[in-house]
Amino acid sequence: MTVIVENPVEDIELFEEQKKEIHVDPDEVVSDGGFTMPDSNAFGQSFRDYENAENERHQIVEQTYRLQHINQTYDYVKKMREEYSRLDKAEMSIWECCELLNDVVDESDPDLDEPQIMHLLQSAEAIRKDYPDEDWLHLTALIHDLGKILLLPQFGGLPQWSAVGDIFPVGCAFDESNVHYQFFKENPDFNNPKYNTKNGVYSEGCGLSNVLMSFGHDDYMYLVAKENGTTLPSAALFVIRYHSFYPLHSCGAYKHLMNEEDVENLEWLQIFNKYDLYSKSKVPVDVEKVKPYYLSLIDKYFPAKVKW
């Protein structure tokens, strides 16, 4: 069963990172290794093309972003983060959560309409080929989208606009590099002088960990990992928390809010992004074949039962 929320609600109102250091070889940041980026997405069209009306998912994607940009306000994010940081929705293993994604399709994604678990395995396997010694990165790819369980009834059955899509800071001006920027003009914060300046409620160089991002699966999975005591390195937590922050890692927006640790971790996020975006395809991964390997990584970096 695919979970789709048909009636989005339209009228609604810091942790220290793990200090384990990961050093990136600049020569490897753009290395393609064994993974070849395809020329087109699963529909035979360009990746992340949000203006192509011929894309069969165009209207669904656009509507998701319209609602996201209107409703994701500073106050809304604070409210949702407070609620979901309690981690009182369920207790299960990481792999059990992976299997729940068989019931989830991301309506903000113009490139794929397959269940999310297949995307996770495709990303993880592609990275595994190019970075065989970075097992933390393989697991990060596997779990980066697990927060999309927010769409399922037992986790609140949130509307798509509150769980998926590109993320962006709230509490400061919306950058024009955001997809479908025009819809922000209907956001209550757009004309609020407290929130509509370049820095807004933040200070330059304050660090992204001190910036509230639009609420969704990125931040939720970060909270789950952090609060359950994962031993994944800080770079992994950064990737999980900001992998949908396309205005930053693809357009260079909001860099004035970053600190030195963010700059270092951004290199790993940009490595990860290629596999997250370009590994999407209709070619399935043999789940049973790769499952033992990923179970071993889950045992290494997470407790047997995780609070969600």
mmCIF file of C-alpha atoms in Angstrom:
data_model
loop_
_atom_site.group_PDB
_atom_site.id
_atom_site.type_symbol
_atom_site.label_atom_id
_atom_site.label_comp_id
_atom_site.label_asym_id
_atom_site.label_seq_id
_atom_site.Cartn_x
_atom_site.Cartn_y
_atom_site.Cartn_z
ATOM 1 C CA MET A 1 0.000 0.000 0.000
ATOM 2 C CA THR A 2 1.290 3.457 -0.862
ATOM 3 C CA VAL A 3 0.680 6.099 1.779
ATOM 4 C CA ILE A 4 -0.590 9.338 0.246
ATOM 5 C CA VAL A 5 -2.032 12.172 2.309
ATOM 6 C CA GLU A 6 -4.809 13.675 0.214
ATOM 7 C CA ASN A 7 -5.835 16.579 2.416
ATOM 8 C CA PRO A 8 -2.781 18.555 3.526
ATOM 9 C CA VAL A 9 -3.448 20.939 6.388
ATOM 10 C CA GLU A 10 -2.841 24.458 5.157
ATOM 11 C CA ASP A 11 -3.570 26.552 8.272
ATOM 12 C CA ILE A 12 -1.127 25.597 11.061
ATOM 13 C CA GLU A 13 0.814 27.456 13.029
ATOM 14 C CA LEU A 14 21.317 21.897 19.580
ATOM 15 C CA PHE A 15 23.021 19.157 19.568
ATOM 16 C CA GLU A 16 26.856 18.803 19.537
ATOM 17 C CA GLU A 17 27.953 16.596 16.625
ATOM 18 C CA GLN A 18 30.075 13.463 17.044
ATOM 19 C CA LYS A 19 33.690 14.631 17.120
ATOM 20 C CA LYS A 20 35.306 11.749 15.255
ATOM 21 C CA GLU A 21 37.230 13.332 12.393
ATOM 22 C CA ILE A 22 36.974 12.181 8.814
ATOM 23 C CA HIS A 23 39.567 13.561 6.413
ATOM 24 C CA VAL A 24 38.692 13.962 2.756
ATOM 25 C CA ASP A 25 41.271 13.682 0.017
ATOM 26 C CA PRO A 26 40.439 16.628 -2.304
ATOM 27 C CA ASP A 27 41.429 14.472 -5.287
ATOM 28 C CA GLU A 28 38.646 12.038 -4.406
ATOM 29 C CA VAL A 29 35.836 14.559 -3.988
ATOM 30 C CA VAL A 30 34.957 14.401 -7.677
ATOM 31 C CA SER A 31 36.141 10.844 -8.236
ATOM 32 C CA ASP A 32 33.658 8.760 -10.198
ATOM 33 C CA GLY A 33 35.228 5.408 -9.311
ATOM 34 C CA GLY A 34 33.085 2.576 -10.588
ATOM 35 C CA PHE A 35 29.825 4.512 -10.623
ATOM 36 C CA THR A 36 28.818 6.094 -13.924
ATOM 37 C CA MET A 37 26.275 8.888 -13.733
ATOM 38 C CA PRO A 38 23.356 8.203 -16.097
ATOM 39 C CA ASP A 39 22.208 10.738 -18.675
ATOM 40 C CA SER A 40 18.559 10.597 -17.617
ATOM 41 C CA ASN A 41 16.298 9.656 -14.725
ATOM 42 C CA ALA A 42 13.932 6.688 -14.389
ATOM 43 C CA PHE A 43 11.505 8.398 -16.774
ATOM 44 C CA GLY A 44 14.113 9.098 -19.469
ATOM 45 C CA GLN A 45 14.250 12.814 -18.599
ATOM 46 C CA SER A 46 16.749 15.210 -17.008
ATOM 47 C CA PHE A 47 17.370 14.925 -13.271
ATOM 48 C CA ARG A 48 15.727 17.475 -10.958
ATOM 49 C CA ASP A 49 13.849 19.149 -13.792
ATOM 50 C CA TYR A 50 11.057 20.953 -11.950
ATOM 51 C CA GLU A 51 9.866 22.966 -14.946
ATOM 52 C CA ASN A 52 9.197 20.166 -17.416
ATOM 53 C CA ALA A 53 5.416 20.034 -17.804
ATOM 54 C CA GLU A 54 5.782 16.813 -19.820
ATOM 55 C CA ASN A 55 7.072 14.992 -16.755
ATOM 56 C CA GLU A 56 4.149 12.889 -15.578
ATOM 57 C CA ARG A 57 4.894 13.862 -11.974
ATOM 58 C CA HIS A 58 5.139 17.608 -12.638
ATOM 59 C CA GLN A 59 1.837 18.703 -11.092
ATOM 60 C CA ILE A 60 2.190 16.450 -8.037
ATOM 61 C CA VAL A 61 5.712 17.722 -7.364
ATOM 62 C CA GLU A 62 4.776 21.375 -7.848
ATOM 63 C CA GLN A 63 1.801 21.124 -5.505
ATOM 64 C CA THR A 64 3.973 19.514 -2.831
ATOM 65 C CA TYR A 65 6.435 22.399 -2.995
ATOM 66 C CA ARG A 66 3.691 25.019 -3.016
ATOM 67 C CA LEU A 67 2.284 23.698 0.242
ATOM 68 C CA GLN A 68 5.745 23.251 1.746
ATOM 69 C CA HIS A 69 6.810 26.809 0.999
ATOM 70 C CA ILE A 70 3.579 28.285 2.333
ATOM 71 C CA ASN A 71 3.385 26.286 5.555
ATOM 72 C CA GLN A 72 6.969 25.765 6.715
ATOM 73 C CA THR A 73 7.326 28.768 9.008
ATOM 74 C CA TYR A 74 9.731 29.351 11.886
ATOM 75 C CA ASP A 75 6.994 28.684 14.451
ATOM 76 C CA TYR A 76 5.831 25.539 12.676
ATOM 77 C CA VAL A 77 9.344 24.073 12.615
ATOM 78 C CA LYS A 78 9.862 24.759 16.322
ATOM 79 C CA LYS A 79 6.562 23.036 17.104
ATOM 80 C CA MET A 80 7.289 19.955 14.987
ATOM 81 C CA ARG A 81 10.854 19.586 16.226
ATOM 82 C CA GLU A 82 9.667 19.696 19.823
ATOM 83 C CA GLU A 83 7.044 17.039 19.154
ATOM 84 C CA TYR A 84 9.230 14.612 17.216
ATOM 85 C CA SER A 85 12.329 14.963 19.387
ATOM 86 C CA ARG A 86 10.429 12.984 22.045
ATOM 87 C CA LEU A 87 10.951 9.834 19.971
ATOM 88 C CA ASP A 88 7.805 8.285 21.402
ATOM 89 C CA LYS A 89 6.222 6.897 18.223
ATOM 90 C CA ALA A 90 7.773 3.412 18.080
ATOM 91 C CA GLU A 91 10.699 1.186 19.024
ATOM 92 C CA MET A 92 12.200 -1.034 16.324
ATOM 93 C CA SER A 93 15.447 -1.919 14.582
ATOM 94 C CA ILE A 94 16.947 0.066 11.721
ATOM 95 C CA TRP A 95 16.244 -2.761 9.273
ATOM 96 C CA GLU A 96 12.607 -2.989 10.380
ATOM 97 C CA CYS A 97 12.331 0.695 9.559
ATOM 98 C CA CYS A 98 13.888 0.096 6.134
ATOM 99 C CA GLU A 99 11.147 -2.427 5.388
ATOM 100 C CA LEU A 100 8.465 0.121 6.275
ATOM 101 C CA LEU A 101 9.644 2.233 3.361
ATOM 102 C CA ASN A 102 8.115 -0.324 0.994
ATOM 103 C CA ASP A 103 4.922 1.652 1.611
ATOM 104 C CA VAL A 104 6.313 5.105 0.878
ATOM 105 C CA VAL A 105 6.615 7.057 -2.386
ATOM 106 C CA ASP A 106 8.098 10.573 -2.312
ATOM 107 C CA GLU A 107 5.770 12.998 -4.119
ATOM 108 C CA SER A 108 8.409 15.756 -4.207
ATOM 109 C CA ASP A 109 10.752 13.644 -6.354
ATOM 110 C CA PRO A 110 10.473 14.192 -10.129
ATOM 111 C CA ASP A 111 13.006 11.426 -10.818
ATOM 112 C CA LEU A 112 11.511 8.302 -9.271
ATOM 113 C CA ASP A 113 8.172 6.807 -8.280
ATOM 114 C CA GLU A 114 9.513 3.571 -6.818
ATOM 115 C CA PRO A 115 9.234 2.576 -3.117
ATOM 116 C CA GLN A 116 11.945 4.313 -1.117
ATOM 117 C CA ILE A 117 13.709 1.168 0.116
ATOM 118 C CA MET A 118 14.916 0.476 -3.413
ATOM 119 C CA HIS A 119 16.403 3.982 -3.680
ATOM 120 C CA LEU A 120 18.244 3.477 -0.383
ATOM 121 C CA LEU A 121 19.814 0.224 -1.535
ATOM 122 C CA GLN A 122 20.709 1.646 -4.950
ATOM 123 C CA SER A 123 22.489 4.598 -3.301
ATOM 124 C CA ALA A 124 24.289 2.435 -0.762
ATOM 125 C CA GLU A 125 25.473 -0.121 -3.303
ATOM 126 C CA ALA A 126 26.744 2.569 -5.677
ATOM 127 C CA ILE A 127 28.780 4.211 -2.902
ATOM 128 C CA ARG A 128 30.022 0.832 -1.710
ATOM 129 C CA LYS A 129 31.612 0.204 -5.119
ATOM 130 C CA ASP A 130 33.483 3.510 -5.167
ATOM 131 C CA TYR A 131 34.346 3.800 -1.457
ATOM 132 C CA PRO A 132 34.701 0.177 -0.279
ATOM 133 C CA ASP A 133 36.604 1.091 2.892
ATOM 134 C CA GLU A 134 34.146 3.723 4.161
ATOM 135 C CA ASP A 135 31.542 1.423 5.683
ATOM 136 C CA TRP A 136 30.008 4.327 7.649
ATOM 137 C CA LEU A 137 29.177 5.967 4.317
ATOM 138 C CA HIS A 138 27.491 2.792 3.036
ATOM 139 C CA LEU A 139 25.238 2.729 6.099
ATOM 140 C CA THR A 140 24.595 6.460 5.873
ATOM 141 C CA ALA A 141 23.291 5.942 2.341
ATOM 142 C CA LEU A 142 21.055 3.115 3.512
ATOM 143 C CA ILE A 143 19.437 5.112 6.322
ATOM 144 C CA HIS A 144 19.485 8.687 5.006
ATOM 145 C CA ASP A 145 15.813 8.668 3.958
ATOM 146 C CA LEU A 146 14.350 6.568 6.783
ATOM 147 C CA GLY A 147 12.760 9.705 8.181
ATOM 148 C CA LYS A 148 10.156 9.436 5.429
ATOM 149 C CA ILE A 149 8.249 7.103 7.737
ATOM 150 C CA LEU A 150 6.738 10.406 8.911
ATOM 151 C CA LEU A 151 4.249 9.826 6.085
ATOM 152 C CA LEU A 152 2.950 6.633 7.670
ATOM 153 C CA PRO A 153 -0.074 6.751 10.019
ATOM 154 C CA GLN A 154 1.764 5.327 13.032
ATOM 155 C CA PHE A 155 4.297 8.180 12.827
ATOM 156 C CA GLY A 156 1.758 10.958 12.473
ATOM 157 C CA GLY A 157 0.745 10.513 8.840
ATOM 158 C CA LEU A 158 2.241 13.905 8.022
ATOM 159 C CA PRO A 159 1.399 15.551 4.698
ATOM 160 C CA GLN A 160 4.075 15.176 2.032
ATOM 161 C CA TRP A 161 5.092 18.840 2.345
ATOM 162 C CA SER A 162 6.086 18.257 5.983
ATOM 163 C CA ALA A 163 8.202 15.186 5.321
ATOM 164 C CA VAL A 164 9.867 15.361 1.906
ATOM 165 C CA GLY A 165 11.332 17.835 -0.570
ATOM 166 C CA ASP A 166 14.351 20.137 -0.522
ATOM 167 C CA ILE A 167 14.962 21.767 2.840
ATOM 168 C CA PHE A 168 15.877 25.361 3.659
ATOM 169 C CA PRO A 169 16.528 27.540 6.729
ATOM 170 C CA VAL A 170 13.602 29.243 8.424
ATOM 171 C CA GLY A 171 14.071 32.363 10.503
ATOM 172 C CA CYS A 172 15.948 34.201 7.755
ATOM 173 C CA ALA A 173 15.280 35.293 4.168
ATOM 174 C CA PHE A 174 14.368 32.557 1.689
ATOM 175 C CA ASP A 175 17.057 32.361 -0.982
ATOM 176 C CA GLU A 176 15.962 32.526 -4.621
ATOM 177 C CA SER A 177 17.904 29.342 -5.397
ATOM 178 C CA ASN A 178 15.167 27.347 -3.654
ATOM 179 C CA VAL A 179 13.025 25.275 -6.031
ATOM 180 C CA HIS A 180 9.713 27.036 -6.799
ATOM 181 C CA TYR A 181 10.842 30.128 -4.892
ATOM 182 C CA GLN A 182 7.697 32.017 -5.972
ATOM 183 C CA PHE A 183 5.537 30.106 -3.502
ATOM 184 C CA PHE A 184 7.423 31.542 -0.523
ATOM 185 C CA LYS A 185 5.613 34.832 -1.101
ATOM 186 C CA GLU A 186 2.572 33.253 0.548
ATOM 187 C CA ASN A 187 4.553 32.175 3.611
ATOM 188 C CA PRO A 188 3.712 34.359 6.668
ATOM 189 C CA ASP A 189 7.436 34.765 7.401
ATOM 190 C CA PHE A 190 8.154 36.230 3.962
ATOM 191 C CA ASN A 191 7.148 39.767 4.981
ATOM 192 C CA ASN A 192 8.017 39.495 8.667
ATOM 193 C CA PRO A 193 10.967 41.857 9.340
ATOM 194 C CA LYS A 194 12.159 39.542 12.106
ATOM 195 C CA TYR A 195 12.721 36.712 9.643
ATOM 196 C CA ASN A 196 13.160 38.213 6.162
ATOM 197 C CA THR A 197 16.704 39.608 6.324
ATOM 198 C CA LYS A 198 19.828 37.776 5.188
ATOM 199 C CA ASN A 199 20.767 36.642 8.713
ATOM 200 C CA GLY A 200 17.331 36.889 10.296
ATOM 201 C CA VAL A 201 17.489 35.526 13.854
ATOM 202 C CA TYR A 202 20.997 34.096 13.274
ATOM 203 C CA SER A 203 24.512 35.513 13.094
ATOM 204 C CA GLU A 204 27.060 35.034 10.351
ATOM 205 C CA GLY A 205 29.169 31.925 10.890
ATOM 206 C CA CYS A 206 26.923 30.644 13.686
ATOM 207 C CA GLY A 207 27.023 27.070 12.332
ATOM 208 C CA LEU A 208 24.228 25.108 10.700
ATOM 209 C CA SER A 209 23.580 23.156 13.913
ATOM 210 C CA ASN A 210 22.234 26.427 15.328
ATOM 211 C CA VAL A 211 19.950 27.071 12.344
ATOM 212 C CA LEU A 212 16.384 25.779 12.187
ATOM 213 C CA MET A 213 15.700 23.985 8.909
ATOM 214 C CA SER A 214 12.302 23.277 7.388
ATOM 215 C CA PHE A 215 10.976 20.198 9.144
ATOM 216 C CA GLY A 216 11.071 16.863 7.371
ATOM 217 C CA HIS A 217 12.721 13.491 7.045
ATOM 218 C CA ASP A 218 16.296 14.850 7.141
ATOM 219 C CA ASP A 219 16.042 16.433 10.568
ATOM 220 C CA TYR A 220 13.876 13.647 11.978
ATOM 221 C CA MET A 221 16.364 10.917 11.036
ATOM 222 C CA TYR A 222 19.186 13.044 12.424
ATOM 223 C CA LEU A 223 17.332 13.305 15.745
ATOM 224 C CA VAL A 224 16.720 9.550 15.769
ATOM 225 C CA ALA A 225 20.372 8.743 15.114
ATOM 226 C CA LYS A 226 21.768 11.298 17.552
ATOM 227 C CA GLU A 227 19.428 10.570 20.443
ATOM 228 C CA ASN A 228 19.823 6.795 20.112
ATOM 229 C CA GLY A 229 23.583 7.091 20.543
ATOM 230 C CA THR A 230 24.787 6.099 17.089
ATOM 231 C CA THR A 231 28.554 5.803 16.758
ATOM 232 C CA LEU A 232 28.497 7.108 13.187
ATOM 233 C CA PRO A 233 30.975 9.989 12.688
ATOM 234 C CA SER A 234 29.959 13.642 12.532
ATOM 235 C CA ALA A 235 30.220 13.613 8.727
ATOM 236 C CA ALA A 236 27.527 10.935 8.580
ATOM 237 C CA LEU A 237 25.192 12.921 10.819
ATOM 238 C CA PHE A 238 25.799 15.996 8.662
ATOM 239 C CA VAL A 239 24.920 14.060 5.502
ATOM 240 C CA ILE A 240 21.735 12.696 7.060
ATOM 241 C CA ARG A 241 20.670 16.099 8.364
ATOM 242 C CA TYR A 242 21.381 18.157 5.238
ATOM 243 C CA HIS A 243 21.235 15.801 2.239
ATOM 244 C CA SER A 244 18.087 17.592 0.988
ATOM 245 C CA PHE A 245 19.646 21.041 1.478
ATOM 246 C CA TYR A 246 20.112 21.541 -2.269
ATOM 247 C CA PRO A 247 20.292 25.364 -2.094
ATOM 248 C CA LEU A 248 23.535 24.884 -0.144
ATOM 249 C CA HIS A 249 25.286 21.868 -1.617
ATOM 250 C CA SER A 250 24.234 22.496 -5.223
ATOM 251 C CA CYS A 251 23.900 26.304 -5.408
ATOM 252 C CA GLY A 252 26.181 27.586 -2.647
ATOM 253 C CA ALA A 253 23.406 29.517 -0.885
ATOM 254 C CA TYR A 254 23.381 30.170 2.882
ATOM 255 C CA LYS A 255 27.138 29.612 3.222
ATOM 256 C CA HIS A 256 27.343 32.718 5.402
ATOM 257 C CA LEU A 257 25.720 30.678 8.197
ATOM 258 C CA MET A 258 28.318 27.889 8.116
ATOM 259 C CA ASN A 259 31.238 27.372 10.502
ATOM 260 C CA GLU A 260 34.514 25.528 9.908
ATOM 261 C CA GLU A 261 33.147 22.105 10.822
ATOM 262 C CA ASP A 262 30.271 22.596 8.353
ATOM 263 C CA VAL A 263 32.737 23.422 5.588
ATOM 264 C CA GLU A 264 34.688 20.225 6.241
ATOM 265 C CA ASN A 265 31.580 18.040 6.363
ATOM 266 C CA LEU A 266 30.127 19.656 3.254
ATOM 267 C CA GLU A 267 32.812 17.901 1.208
ATOM 268 C CA TRP A 268 31.395 14.536 2.230
ATOM 269 C CA LEU A 269 27.843 15.713 1.563
ATOM 270 C CA GLN A 270 28.793 16.698 -1.978
ATOM 271 C CA ILE A 271 30.360 13.282 -2.516
ATOM 272 C CA PHE A 272 27.206 11.629 -1.204
ATOM 273 C CA ASN A 273 24.861 13.766 -3.282
ATOM 274 C CA LYS A 274 25.989 12.266 -6.576
ATOM 275 C CA TYR A 275 24.960 8.811 -5.450
ATOM 276 C CA ASP A 276 21.757 9.990 -3.804
ATOM 277 C CA LEU A 277 20.614 11.725 -6.969
ATOM 278 C CA TYR A 278 22.022 9.741 -9.870
ATOM 279 C CA SER A 279 21.636 6.173 -8.610
ATOM 280 C CA LYS A 280 17.835 6.323 -8.934
ATOM 281 C CA SER A 281 16.672 3.831 -11.533
ATOM 282 C CA LYS A 282 14.145 1.117 -12.305
ATOM 283 C CA VAL A 283 16.832 -1.578 -11.921
ATOM 284 C CA PRO A 284 16.206 -3.344 -8.584
ATOM 285 C CA VAL A 285 18.803 -4.463 -6.048
ATOM 286 C CA ASP A 286 18.705 -8.064 -4.796
ATOM 287 C CA VAL A 287 17.668 -7.287 -1.219
ATOM 288 C CA GLU A 288 18.334 -10.737 0.236
ATOM 289 C CA LYS A 289 21.805 -10.824 -1.274
ATOM 290 C CA VAL A 290 22.979 -7.564 0.283
ATOM 291 C CA LYS A 291 20.944 -7.691 3.497
ATOM 292 C CA PRO A 292 23.554 -9.559 5.637
ATOM 293 C CA TYR A 293 26.179 -6.912 4.910
ATOM 294 C CA TYR A 294 23.957 -4.024 5.927
ATOM 295 C CA LEU A 295 22.729 -5.842 9.023
ATOM 296 C CA SER A 296 26.364 -6.120 10.123
ATOM 297 C CA LEU A 297 26.808 -2.354 9.709
ATOM 298 C CA ILE A 298 23.620 -1.637 11.632
ATOM 299 C CA ASP A 299 24.923 -3.806 14.497
ATOM 300 C CA LYS A 300 28.211 -1.906 14.414
ATOM 301 C CA TYR A 301 26.787 1.613 14.555
ATOM 302 C CA PHE A 302 23.342 1.349 16.214
ATOM 303 C CA PRO A 303 21.705 -0.375 19.179
ATOM 304 C CA ALA A 304 19.499 -3.380 18.422
ATOM 305 C CA LYS A 305 16.325 -1.429 19.145
ATOM 306 C CA VAL A 306 15.951 2.233 18.242
ATOM 307 C CA LYS A 307 13.406 4.765 19.516
ATOM 308 C CA TRP A 308 11.517 6.641 16.808
#
